[in-house]
Coordinates of C-alpha atoms in Angstrom, one line a residue:
M276 CA -18.8 -3.5 -90.3
T277 CA -17.1 -3.0 -86.9
S278 CA -19.4 -3.7 -84.0
Y279 CA -20.4 -1.0 -81.4
N280 CA -18.7 -3.1 -78.7
Q281 CA -15.5 -3.2 -80.6
I282 CA -15.6 0.6 -81.2
Q283 CA -16.2 1.1 -77.5
S284 CA -13.2 -1.1 -76.8
Y285 CA -11.1 1.0 -79.2
I286 CA -12.0 4.1 -77.2
Q287 CA -11.3 2.5 -73.9
Q288 CA -7.9 1.3 -75.1
R289 CA -7.2 4.8 -76.6
Q290 CA -7.0 3.5 -80.1
F291 CA -8.7 6.6 -81.3
Q292 CA -7.8 6.5 -84.9
A293 CA -9.3 3.0 -85.3
A294 CA -12.4 4.1 -83.5
H295 CA -12.8 7.2 -85.7
H296 CA -12.4 5.2 -88.9
A297 CA -15.0 2.6 -87.8
L298 CA -17.5 5.3 -86.8
V299 CA -17.1 7.3 -90.0
A300 CA -17.7 4.0 -91.9
R301 CA -20.9 3.4 -90.0
I302 CA -22.2 6.9 -90.4
N303 CA -21.4 6.9 -94.1
T304 CA -23.4 3.7 -94.4
N305 CA -26.3 5.0 -92.3
A306 CA -26.6 8.7 -91.7
N307 CA -29.3 8.1 -89.0
D308 CA -27.1 5.8 -86.9
H309 CA -27.6 7.5 -83.5
H310 CA -25.6 4.8 -81.7
A311 CA -22.6 5.7 -83.9
Y312 CA -23.0 9.4 -83.2
A313 CA -23.2 8.7 -79.4
L314 CA -19.9 6.8 -79.6
L315 CA -18.5 9.6 -81.7
A316 CA -19.4 11.9 -78.8
E317 CA -17.6 9.6 -76.4
L318 CA -14.6 9.6 -78.6
N319 CA -14.5 13.4 -78.7
I320 CA -14.8 13.5 -74.9
A321 CA -11.8 11.2 -74.6
L322 CA -9.9 13.5 -77.0
G323 CA -10.9 16.5 -74.9
N324 CA -13.1 18.0 -77.7
L325 CA -16.0 18.7 -75.2
S326 CA -17.8 21.4 -77.2
K327 CA -17.8 19.2 -80.3
A328 CA -19.1 16.3 -78.2
L329 CA -22.0 18.4 -76.9
K330 CA -22.9 19.3 -80.5
I331 CA -22.8 15.6 -81.4
Y332 CA -25.2 14.8 -78.6
D333 CA -27.6 17.4 -80.1
K334 CA -27.4 15.4 -83.3
C335 CA -28.1 12.2 -81.4
L336 CA -31.2 13.8 -79.8
S337 CA -32.4 15.0 -83.2
L338 CA -32.2 11.4 -84.5
F339 CA -33.5 9.6 -81.5
P340 CA -34.8 11.7 -78.6
C341 CA -34.3 9.7 -75.3
A342 CA -33.5 10.2 -71.7
F343 CA -30.0 8.7 -72.0
Y344 CA -28.8 11.2 -74.6
S345 CA -30.4 14.1 -72.7
L346 CA -28.7 13.1 -69.4
S347 CA -25.4 12.5 -71.1
A348 CA -25.5 16.0 -72.7
A349 CA -26.6 17.6 -69.4
K350 CA -23.7 15.9 -67.5
L351 CA -21.2 17.1 -70.2
A352 CA -22.7 20.6 -70.0
L353 CA -22.1 20.7 -66.3
F354 CA -18.6 19.5 -66.8
T355 CA -17.9 22.2 -69.3
Q356 CA -19.3 24.7 -66.7
A357 CA -22.5 25.5 -68.5
P358 CA -25.3 25.0 -66.0
L359 CA -27.9 26.9 -68.0
V360 CA -27.2 24.6 -71.0
A361 CA -27.5 21.5 -68.7
K362 CA -30.8 22.8 -67.4
R363 CA -32.2 23.0 -70.9
Y364 CA -31.4 19.4 -71.6
I365 CA -33.3 18.0 -68.7
L366 CA -36.4 20.2 -68.3
H367 CA -38.6 17.8 -70.2
L368 CA -37.5 14.9 -68.0
L369 CA -38.6 16.5 -64.6
G370 CA -41.3 14.4 -63.0
N371 CA -41.1 11.7 -65.6
T372 CA -42.2 8.4 -63.9
Q373 CA -41.1 6.3 -66.9
L374 CA -37.4 6.7 -66.3
S375 CA -35.3 3.7 -65.2
G376 CA -33.8 3.7 -61.7
S377 CA -30.4 4.6 -63.1
E378 CA -31.9 7.5 -65.2
H379 CA -33.8 8.8 -62.1
D380 CA -30.5 8.7 -60.1
T381 CA -28.5 10.5 -62.8
L382 CA -31.2 13.2 -63.1
A383 CA -31.3 13.6 -59.4
N384 CA -27.6 14.2 -59.2
I385 CA -27.7 16.7 -62.0
L386 CA -30.5 18.6 -60.2
L387 CA -28.5 18.5 -57.0
R388 CA -25.6 20.2 -58.9
L389 CA -28.1 22.8 -60.1
N390 CA -29.4 23.4 -56.6
Q391 CA -32.9 22.1 -57.5
Y392 CA -33.3 20.2 -54.3
T393 CA -37.0 19.4 -54.4
G394 CA -36.7 17.9 -57.8
A395 CA -33.5 16.0 -56.8
G396 CA -35.3 14.5 -53.9
W397 CA -38.2 13.4 -55.9
H398 CA -36.0 11.6 -58.4
F399 CA -33.7 10.1 -55.8
S400 CA -36.8 8.5 -54.2
H401 CA -38.1 7.2 -57.5
A402 CA -34.6 5.8 -58.3
Y403 CA -34.5 3.8 -55.1
T404 CA -38.1 2.6 -55.5
R405 CA -37.3 1.3 -59.0
S406 CA -33.8 -0.1 -58.1
P407 CA -33.6 -0.7 -54.3
H408 CA -30.9 -3.4 -54.7
C409 CA -28.4 -1.3 -56.6
P410 CA -25.8 -0.3 -54.1
E411 CA -24.9 3.1 -55.7
I412 CA -28.6 4.1 -56.0
A413 CA -29.3 3.0 -52.4
L414 CA -26.3 5.0 -51.2
N415 CA -27.4 8.1 -53.1
Y416 CA -30.9 7.7 -51.6
A417 CA -29.4 7.4 -48.1
M418 CA -27.4 10.6 -48.7
H419 CA -30.6 12.3 -49.9
L420 CA -32.4 11.2 -46.7
K421 CA -29.5 12.7 -44.6
M422 CA -29.7 16.0 -46.5
S423 CA -33.5 16.0 -46.0
G424 CA -33.1 15.5 -42.2
E425 CA -34.5 12.0 -42.2
L426 CA -31.6 10.8 -40.1
A427 CA -33.1 7.6 -38.6
Q428 CA -34.0 6.3 -42.0
A429 CA -30.6 7.2 -43.5
R430 CA -28.8 5.5 -40.6
T431 CA -30.8 2.3 -41.0
L432 CA -30.2 2.2 -44.8
L433 CA -26.5 3.0 -44.4
A434 CA -26.1 0.2 -41.8
S435 CA -27.4 -2.3 -44.2
L436 CA -25.2 -1.0 -47.0
V437 CA -22.1 -1.2 -44.8
Q438 CA -22.9 -4.7 -43.7
A439 CA -23.4 -5.8 -47.3
N440 CA -20.2 -4.2 -48.5
P441 CA -17.8 -3.1 -45.8
S442 CA -15.1 -2.1 -48.3
N443 CA -17.3 0.8 -49.6
A444 CA -15.5 3.7 -48.0
K445 CA -18.1 6.2 -49.0
C446 CA -20.8 4.2 -47.2
Q447 CA -18.5 3.9 -44.2
L448 CA -18.0 7.6 -43.9
A449 CA -21.6 8.5 -44.3
Y450 CA -22.5 5.9 -41.7
S451 CA -19.9 7.2 -39.2
E452 CA -21.5 10.7 -39.5
L453 CA -24.7 9.2 -38.0
T454 CA -23.7 6.4 -35.6
P455 CA -24.2 6.9 -31.9
V456 CA -21.3 6.8 -29.4
E457 CA -22.3 3.4 -28.2
L458 CA -21.1 1.9 -31.5
A459 CA -17.8 3.8 -31.6
S460 CA -15.6 0.9 -30.3
T461 CA -17.1 -1.5 -32.8
R462 CA -16.8 1.0 -35.6
I463 CA -13.2 1.7 -34.8
A464 CA -12.3 -2.0 -35.1
Q465 CA -14.2 -2.3 -38.3
L466 CA -12.7 0.8 -39.9
A467 CA -9.1 -0.2 -38.8
T468 CA -9.6 -3.6 -40.6
E469 CA -10.9 -1.8 -43.8
I470 CA -8.0 0.6 -43.8
T471 CA -5.4 -2.2 -43.8
A472 CA -7.2 -3.7 -46.9
Q473 CA -7.4 -0.5 -48.9
T474 CA -4.8 1.0 -51.2
T475 CA -6.7 3.7 -53.2
P476 CA -6.1 7.3 -51.9
L477 CA -9.7 8.4 -52.0
A478 CA -10.9 5.3 -50.1
L479 CA -8.2 5.8 -47.5
Q480 CA -9.1 9.5 -47.1
R481 CA -12.7 8.6 -46.3
L482 CA -11.9 5.7 -44.0
H483 CA -9.4 7.7 -42.0
H484 CA -11.8 10.5 -41.7
A485 CA -14.6 8.1 -40.5
L486 CA -12.2 6.7 -38.0
A487 CA -11.4 10.2 -36.7
L488 CA -15.2 10.9 -36.2
E489 CA -15.4 7.7 -34.1
Y490 CA -12.5 8.6 -32.0
E491 CA -14.0 12.0 -31.4
K492 CA -17.1 10.3 -30.0
Q493 CA -14.9 8.6 -27.4
E494 CA -13.1 12.0 -26.8
N495 CA -9.9 10.3 -27.7
Y496 CA -8.6 13.5 -29.4
P497 CA -5.0 12.5 -30.0
K498 CA -6.1 9.5 -32.0
A499 CA -8.8 11.5 -33.7
W500 CA -6.2 14.1 -34.8
Q501 CA -3.8 11.4 -36.1
S502 CA -6.7 10.1 -38.2
F503 CA -7.6 13.5 -39.6
V504 CA -4.0 14.0 -40.5
A505 CA -3.8 10.6 -42.1
S506 CA -7.0 11.4 -44.1
K507 CA -5.4 14.6 -45.5
Q508 CA -2.1 12.9 -46.2
A509 CA -3.8 10.0 -48.1
V510 CA -4.8 12.4 -51.0
S511 CA -2.3 15.2 -50.6
A512 CA -0.3 14.0 -53.6
E513 CA -3.4 14.4 -55.7
V514 CA -4.2 18.0 -54.6
S515 CA -2.5 20.8 -56.5
Y516 CA -2.4 24.0 -54.4
S517 CA 0.0 26.9 -54.1
S518 CA -0.4 29.2 -51.1
K519 CA 1.9 31.6 -52.8
Q520 CA -0.4 31.8 -55.8
M521 CA -3.4 32.2 -53.5
T522 CA -1.7 35.2 -51.8
G523 CA -0.9 36.7 -55.2
Y524 CA -4.6 36.3 -56.2
F525 CA -5.7 38.2 -53.1
Q526 CA -3.2 41.0 -53.9
A527 CA -4.7 41.2 -57.4
L528 CA -8.2 41.4 -56.0
G529 CA -7.1 44.2 -53.8
K530 CA -5.9 46.2 -56.8
L531 CA -9.2 45.6 -58.6
L532 CA -11.0 47.4 -55.8
D533 CA -10.1 50.7 -57.5
K534 CA -11.1 49.4 -61.0
P535 CA -14.6 50.3 -62.4
I536 CA -16.6 47.9 -64.4
D537 CA -16.9 48.7 -68.1
F538 CA -20.5 47.8 -68.5
A539 CA -23.8 49.0 -67.1
P540 CA -24.7 47.8 -63.7
E541 CA -27.9 45.8 -63.0
Q542 CA -30.1 48.2 -61.1
T543 CA -33.1 46.0 -60.4
L544 CA -31.6 42.9 -58.8
A545 CA -31.0 43.1 -55.0
P546 CA -29.6 39.8 -53.9
V547 CA -28.4 39.0 -50.4
F548 CA -25.0 37.3 -50.5
I549 CA -23.9 35.4 -47.4
I550 CA -20.2 34.9 -47.6
G551 CA -17.2 34.0 -45.4
L552 CA -14.7 31.1 -45.0
P553 CA -16.4 27.7 -44.8
R554 CA -17.5 26.6 -41.3
S555 CA -18.0 30.3 -40.2
G556 CA -21.8 30.2 -39.8
T557 CA -22.9 31.0 -43.4
S558 CA -25.5 28.1 -43.4
L559 CA -26.9 29.2 -40.1
M560 CA -27.4 32.8 -41.3
E561 CA -29.0 31.5 -44.5
Q562 CA -31.5 29.4 -42.5
I563 CA -32.5 32.3 -40.3
L564 CA -32.9 34.8 -43.2
A565 CA -34.9 32.2 -45.1
Q566 CA -37.6 32.6 -42.5
L567 CA -38.0 36.3 -43.4
S568 CA -39.6 36.0 -46.9
L569 CA -36.2 35.6 -48.7
Q570 CA -35.9 32.6 -50.9
P571 CA -32.6 30.7 -50.6
L572 CA -30.7 29.9 -53.8
G573 CA -28.2 27.6 -52.1
E574 CA -24.5 27.4 -52.9
T575 CA -24.5 28.4 -56.6
S576 CA -21.6 27.6 -58.9
V577 CA -22.8 29.7 -61.9
L578 CA -20.5 32.6 -61.4
P579 CA -17.3 30.7 -60.5
Q580 CA -17.9 28.5 -63.5
A581 CA -18.5 31.5 -65.8
L582 CA -15.2 32.9 -64.5
R583 CA -13.5 29.5 -65.1
F584 CA -12.4 29.5 -61.5
S585 CA -9.8 26.8 -60.7
R586 CA -6.8 26.2 -58.5
D587 CA -4.6 27.9 -61.1
Y588 CA -4.8 31.3 -59.4
D589 CA -2.6 32.9 -62.0
S590 CA -5.3 32.1 -64.6
N591 CA -8.0 33.2 -62.1
I592 CA -6.4 36.7 -62.0
Q593 CA -6.7 36.9 -65.8
Y594 CA -10.4 35.8 -65.8
I595 CA -11.6 38.0 -63.0
S596 CA -9.8 41.0 -64.5
H597 CA -11.5 40.3 -67.8
A598 CA -14.9 40.1 -66.1
Y599 CA -14.6 43.8 -65.2
K600 CA -14.5 44.6 -68.9
E601 CA -17.4 42.7 -70.3
A602 CA -20.7 41.5 -68.7
N603 CA -20.8 37.9 -69.9
A604 CA -20.1 36.3 -66.5
I605 CA -22.5 38.6 -64.6
G606 CA -25.0 38.0 -67.4
Q607 CA -24.9 34.3 -66.9
Y608 CA -25.5 34.7 -63.2
R609 CA -28.4 37.1 -63.8
L610 CA -30.0 34.7 -66.3
F611 CA -29.6 31.7 -63.9
T612 CA -31.2 33.6 -61.0
A613 CA -34.1 34.8 -63.2
Q614 CA -34.8 31.2 -64.3
S615 CA -34.6 30.0 -60.7
F616 CA -36.9 32.6 -59.1
A617 CA -39.1 33.7 -62.0
G618 CA -37.8 37.3 -61.9
A619 CA -37.7 37.8 -58.1
Q620 CA -35.4 40.8 -57.3
R621 CA -34.4 39.7 -53.7
F622 CA -33.1 36.2 -52.7
I623 CA -30.3 34.7 -50.7
D624 CA -27.2 33.4 -52.4
K625 CA -25.1 31.5 -49.9
Q626 CA -22.0 30.6 -51.8
P627 CA -19.2 31.2 -49.2
F628 CA -16.5 31.7 -51.8
H629 CA -18.3 34.5 -53.5
F630 CA -16.0 36.6 -51.3
F631 CA -13.5 36.2 -54.1
F632 CA -15.9 38.2 -56.4
I633 CA -17.4 40.5 -53.8
D634 CA -16.0 43.7 -55.5
L635 CA -17.2 42.6 -58.9
L636 CA -20.6 41.7 -57.6
A637 CA -21.0 44.9 -55.5
K638 CA -20.2 47.0 -58.6
A639 CA -22.4 44.9 -61.0
F640 CA -25.3 44.8 -58.5
P641 CA -25.3 48.2 -56.6
R642 CA -28.5 47.1 -54.7
A643 CA -26.9 43.9 -53.4
K644 CA -26.0 43.4 -49.8
F645 CA -23.3 41.2 -48.4
V646 CA -23.4 39.5 -45.0
V647 CA -19.8 38.5 -44.1
M648 CA -19.7 35.7 -41.5
K649 CA -16.6 35.7 -39.3
R650 CA -15.8 33.1 -36.6
D651 CA -12.9 32.8 -34.2
R652 CA -9.7 32.1 -36.2
T653 CA -8.7 28.9 -34.3
D654 CA -12.2 27.5 -34.4
T655 CA -12.6 28.2 -38.1
C656 CA -9.2 26.6 -39.0
I657 CA -9.8 23.5 -36.9
A658 CA -13.3 23.1 -38.4
N659 CA -11.9 23.3 -42.0
F660 CA -9.2 20.8 -41.2
R661 CA -11.8 18.5 -39.7
Q662 CA -13.9 18.7 -42.9
L663 CA -13.6 16.3 -45.8
Y664 CA -13.8 18.3 -49.0
Q665 CA -13.8 16.9 -52.5
T666 CA -10.2 16.6 -53.8
N667 CA -11.2 18.1 -57.2
S668 CA -12.9 21.2 -55.7
P669 CA -11.5 24.4 -57.2
F670 CA -12.0 26.1 -53.8
H671 CA -10.8 23.8 -51.1
G672 CA -7.1 23.2 -52.0
Y673 CA -6.1 25.2 -48.9
S674 CA -7.7 22.7 -46.5
Y675 CA -5.1 19.9 -46.5
R676 CA -2.4 21.7 -44.4
M677 CA -3.1 23.7 -41.2
Q678 CA -0.6 26.5 -42.2
D679 CA -2.5 26.9 -45.6
I680 CA -5.8 27.1 -43.8
Q681 CA -4.5 29.8 -41.4
A682 CA -3.0 31.8 -44.4
M683 CA -6.4 31.5 -46.2
Y684 CA -8.2 32.8 -43.1
D685 CA -5.9 35.8 -42.8
N686 CA -5.9 36.7 -46.5
T687 CA -9.7 36.3 -46.7
Y688 CA -10.7 38.6 -43.9
A689 CA -7.9 41.1 -44.6
F690 CA -9.3 41.4 -48.2
L691 CA -12.9 41.6 -47.0
Q692 CA -12.0 44.4 -44.6
D693 CA -10.6 46.4 -47.5
A694 CA -13.7 45.6 -49.6
A695 CA -15.9 46.8 -46.8
Q696 CA -14.1 50.1 -46.8
K697 CA -14.7 50.4 -50.5
H698 CA -18.4 49.4 -50.3
P699 CA -19.4 50.4 -46.7
T700 CA -23.2 50.5 -47.4
Q701 CA -23.2 47.1 -49.0
I702 CA -21.1 45.0 -46.7
K703 CA -21.8 44.0 -43.0
F704 CA -19.6 41.7 -40.9
V705 CA -21.4 39.4 -38.4
N706 CA -19.5 37.7 -35.6
Y707 CA -20.5 34.0 -35.3
E708 CA -19.9 34.0 -31.5
S709 CA -22.1 37.1 -31.1
L710 CA -24.8 35.5 -33.2
V711 CA -25.2 32.4 -31.1
E712 CA -24.9 34.3 -27.8
M713 CA -27.2 37.2 -28.6
P714 CA -29.2 36.1 -31.7
Q715 CA -32.1 38.5 -31.4
A716 CA -29.9 41.6 -31.0
V717 CA -27.5 40.6 -33.8
M718 CA -30.3 39.6 -36.2
K719 CA -32.2 42.9 -35.6
E720 CA -29.0 44.7 -36.7
V721 CA -28.7 42.4 -39.8
C722 CA -32.4 43.0 -40.7
Q723 CA -31.9 46.8 -40.3
F724 CA -28.9 46.5 -42.7
L725 CA -31.0 44.4 -45.1
E726 CA -34.2 46.5 -44.7
L727 CA -36.1 43.5 -43.5
D728 CA -38.6 43.2 -40.6
W729 CA -37.3 41.0 -37.9
Q730 CA -39.6 38.2 -36.6
D731 CA -38.6 36.3 -33.4
N732 CA -39.9 33.0 -34.8
A733 CA -37.1 33.1 -37.4
L734 CA -35.0 31.5 -34.8
H735 CA -37.1 28.3 -35.1
F736 CA -35.5 27.6 -38.5
Y737 CA -34.5 24.1 -37.3
K738 CA -38.1 23.0 -37.4
Q739 CA -38.6 23.7 -41.1
G740 CA -36.8 20.6 -42.4
Y741 CA -34.9 22.4 -45.2
Y742 CA -32.9 20.4 -47.6
S743 CA -29.2 20.9 -47.1
A744 CA -26.3 19.6 -49.1
T745 CA -23.7 21.6 -47.2
A746 CA -21.2 20.6 -44.5
S747 CA -23.6 22.1 -41.9
K748 CA -26.5 19.8 -42.8
M749 CA -26.5 18.3 -39.3
Q750 CA -26.1 21.5 -37.3
I751 CA -29.1 23.3 -38.9
R752 CA -31.4 20.6 -37.6
Q753 CA -30.7 21.9 -34.0
P754 CA -31.8 25.0 -32.1
L755 CA -29.3 27.8 -32.0
N756 CA -26.5 27.0 -29.6
N757 CA -22.9 27.8 -28.7
A758 CA -21.7 24.2 -28.5
S759 CA -19.2 24.8 -31.3
V760 CA -17.6 27.8 -29.7
G761 CA -14.1 26.8 -28.6
K762 CA -15.1 23.1 -28.7
Y763 CA -11.8 21.8 -30.0
R764 CA -9.7 24.9 -29.2
N765 CA -7.8 23.3 -26.4
V766 CA -7.8 19.6 -27.4
Y767 CA -6.2 19.8 -30.9
P768 CA -2.5 20.8 -31.5
I769 CA -2.9 24.2 -33.2

């Protein structure tokens, strides 16, 4: 009988036929061999048969219910863009103190993907308590501390992790986001040394970005810009993006403005969508509105996943067009929000890229309101170039070349202006610069649009300690200010 280790080796070496024969032999000998079924799931994942693999994990759980199989199934469900399915696999594990450090950490990361921040934080803490010497768990805990606003604790932990393993580029980047200006010279020397020793694109991307942040602290903007460019170039070969396809996608969205939906709209739900290009002030608006009795849902991925959104914008056109004909995608979103808020009709959804689906959402939810954040073009474009986004993100492919960012800005707001003419009672534009200069006046207008009562203490949002996994996690810890207005406008070569 072939051993489990040998079968695992077959899968890793892509000897799939040998692995399959060995697994069938084991299962024929013992129909209750859950280890064999788990390996069969891994084999199907390697072959790309993800739906079949998920069914096999169900078989594993029926034979031997355990956290490992539940977490494996949940991760696969997320990968196959089925967040509601993922949620079903992990519900019984929430708050379980018997999990191992690794299981707590895996569960916390799944919850983070599901925007379940309180639960994620609880399990990150327990993971670190159980396994404080595991570098990956310690790093995830440090990131959790940063997202929770516990910056001093995060800085201390990251300093120890960088000292223990200076080649860990992810640690280096997270640490540079928190280090004071006094350490910039030392950090620049350390990062330069690590860059010369690295060869992997992702590590170089992070190290160059960290180096750029350190140069900015010294106000050495030419060196900072060179490092930001090097960070983008390190992974540019791995990023597939077509500005021409994106422009075609916006043109298709424009044509859909005149297309009705072929299913009954949802008349009870009245969500508040905060949209706009990243770094335009969406997180700031979310935090202020969250003080006014509206629960924040965070940056949801349910609808983009239901629409199979990717960087293949030709395919995106087909999927979004189909969504006007049947209610499956909207139904998945409705079910997810119902489970998240126990039937609440009003809440905040701050997924900036929902602007791609604004017309579909406006027609499917006629009581929905959309707050469109718009910031100065140059400031927005620089901010997006300065931001390190995940290379596998379906949204951020535009962010690696300045000309693509500028085209994205122009296409986005031109389309949103057209959408606002189509849905004038549902869409309101808010200028970021006006918001930070005249917050009370602007927010009173927003509240009138949303039919909310304004409260002056909503501007004290920074005192609330909200969990934030967004790029604005540092800014929302500060009082409202105009420090970002034109900050890099005259120092970077745009």
